[in-house]
Amino acid sequence: MIVLYHNAASTCSQKVRLVLAEKGLEYESRSVDLIGGGQHDPEYVKLNPKHVVPTIAHDGGVFIESTLINEYLDDAFPKPALRPAAAAGRHAMRLWTTRIDELHPNAGIITYGIGTRPMLMTRSAEEIDAHVSQIPDAARREQRRSVIAHGVKAPEFAGAVRAFTKVLDAMEQSLSQHPWLAGDQFTLAEAAALPYVLRLDHLAMTPFIEARPKVADWYARVQARPSFDAAIRSQLPQPIIDMFRKNGAAVFADVEASLRT
Amino acid sequence: MIVLYHNAASTCSQKVRLVLAEKGLEYESRSVDLIGGGQHDPEYVKLNPKHVVPTIAHDGGVFIESTLINEYLDDAFPKPALRPAAAAGRHAMRLWTTRIDELHPNAGIITYGIGTRPMLMTRSAEEIDAHVSQIPDAARREQRRSVIAHGVKAPEFAGAVRAFTKVLDAMEQSLSQHPWLAGDQFTLAEAAALPYVLRLDHLAMTPFIEARPKVADWYARVQARPSFDAAIRSQLPQPIIDMFRKNGAAVFADVEASLRT
């Protein structure tokens, strides 16, 4: 039995849920409340010393780091294969999963700066500080503090939006050459990239996707798969999506303007 | 035929050369002069848009990112296997290669802050600026500038030394459980970690290694392999090692003190 410690809205959790769904693997779900600080619970930190989701427990082992969990799942449950058979294709796939890992910190910046910030601003400074001060990595902690304080005006914000458009541009180029990011088949690269494109959509940055026809088409194809229903659509609470979209629409002009700074 | 674009002293090049040697693979060597700026040559940048070494060309393809090159080599040339056979072992190995990837920026800080700086300080400010200004990533560029300017007193320095001791501590713990980092066999985890332990040694931080008996034993065993001779000992110019050791010895008291800040 696979036990999955995850959060409905977390990009890295979505990556792993997509792979579990593509492979038709059942799992016992343990939801971690990221706003409530469940990731800092000492019992959870024993499993995941980085204080992040997801984590899986399987076959007596504990596995962390979403990209490596997905490689693990394809090693442990090879069918259907979610990695290309050829070495060059596998390298192309891993370049994508690495590129998305590098993009990941920017997702935290735009999510907290646009989506979560208005809700957090209703809390007291002490509550926010108690939440942020538990992030173990100092650089990530200070960045989170800055983004909650300054939103789209935070010094980190424009660079984060540019990191996203750079990845979208690279996706557009790859998808002009073959139907999926790493070639002719749906791979771990799709599972890696989807949650980040979805996040842009949820933060009302949908025009960024629509401006790139190959990405828009890919996004529609990924959403049409049963795995999207199982891993994301059926799990993500509509009130969170509605809140993200509303908050995103309110600052979209600033988000677009940040690209011109 | 494999063509390898690399540099004798670069940690990431050493990682790939160790794997080539373990597999007994021949390659055509193209040395990239990192101090002379060969990594910024427009022809090289077409192969490696990140302006870094190594890159390999093989079978009509171009492959970048040392960790992914090593996975590629084990996919394309499966014997001898440098990844564990079991899924859990592969995950353990990839946690190590990822951890070393995360350590990597800190190697640049200690190498430039201790080893290369005295030589660079004999150059004009214009020459140094011309060198640094070609680094494409803004954060990496400013960090390089800071470390060259301030050496062991740079604000980034103490954190970099601590990142190394944290990895050494984790190695000591893993190696207390099994002979190699990811289990019972030499894997890509060894190839990933060795260049960074070697760098500490070359920068006269050898006592950091000796203080951890399991790491010291592992370091001796890795150096005793024929791959170390082929990939590193025979390629690394002794004058560079001598310069690094001399510069390291001169600031070792400051390096140790930085751990207490």
Tab-separated table of N, CA, C and O in Angstrom, chain B residues 3 27 35 41 59 98 116 120 132 159 176 178 190 194 205:
chain	number	residue	atom	x	y	z
B	3	VAL	N	31.919	13.054	-27.559
B	3	VAL	CA	32.766	14.243	-27.448
B	3	VAL	C	32.433	14.908	-26.111
B	3	VAL	O	31.256	15.157	-25.820
B	27	TYR	N	36.524	8.906	-25.089
B	27	TYR	CA	35.878	10.142	-25.557
B	27	TYR	C	36.919	11.072	-26.159
B	27	TYR	O	38.110	10.987	-25.849
B	35	ILE	N	38.775	30.142	-17.036
B	35	ILE	CA	39.345	31.430	-16.632
B	35	ILE	C	39.456	32.347	-17.863
B	35	ILE	O	39.195	33.547	-17.793
B	41	ASP	N	31.978	31.528	-25.102
B	41	ASP	CA	32.158	31.525	-26.558
B	41	ASP	C	30.814	31.222	-27.234
B	41	ASP	O	30.168	30.230	-26.904
B	59	ASP	N	26.005	10.420	-30.532
B	59	ASP	CA	24.943	9.775	-31.302
B	59	ASP	C	23.965	10.810	-31.880
B	59	ASP	O	22.753	10.609	-31.876
B	98	THR	N	20.822	14.765	-6.066
B	98	THR	CA	20.102	16.033	-5.908
B	98	THR	C	20.723	16.886	-4.798
B	98	THR	O	20.894	18.098	-4.948
B	116	THR	N	40.854	30.631	-5.983
B	116	THR	CA	41.123	31.375	-7.211
B	116	THR	C	41.353	32.858	-6.953
B	116	THR	O	42.010	33.546	-7.733
B	120	LEU	N	43.157	36.023	-9.068
B	120	LEU	CA	42.323	37.030	-9.748
B	120	LEU	C	42.643	38.444	-9.256
B	120	LEU	O	42.540	39.406	-10.020
B	132	VAL	N	33.396	38.459	-14.976
B	132	VAL	CA	32.194	38.172	-14.186
B	132	VAL	C	30.922	38.569	-14.935
B	132	VAL	O	29.900	37.880	-14.855
B	159	GLY	N	27.905	30.600	5.162
B	159	GLY	CA	26.799	29.706	4.790
B	159	GLY	C	27.269	28.597	3.865
B	159	GLY	O	26.793	27.459	3.947
B	176	SER	N	27.658	5.113	7.647
B	176	SER	CA	27.632	4.272	8.851
B	176	SER	C	26.667	3.116	8.667
B	176	SER	O	26.701	2.137	9.423
B	178	HIS	N	25.929	1.701	5.340
B	178	HIS	CA	26.330	0.833	4.230
B	178	HIS	C	27.623	1.389	3.627
B	178	HIS	O	27.940	2.570	3.795
B	190	GLU	N	28.372	8.333	-5.766
B	190	GLU	CA	29.810	8.484	-5.501
B	190	GLU	C	30.428	9.472	-6.504
B	190	GLU	O	31.199	10.360	-6.135
B	194	LEU	N	32.203	12.824	-4.940
B	194	LEU	CA	33.671	12.841	-4.865
B	194	LEU	C	34.303	14.202	-5.202
B	194	LEU	O	35.153	14.698	-4.462
B	205	MET	N	41.061	22.124	3.390
B	205	MET	CA	40.042	21.884	4.409
B	205	MET	C	40.007	20.389	4.770
B	205	MET	O	39.006	19.878	5.295
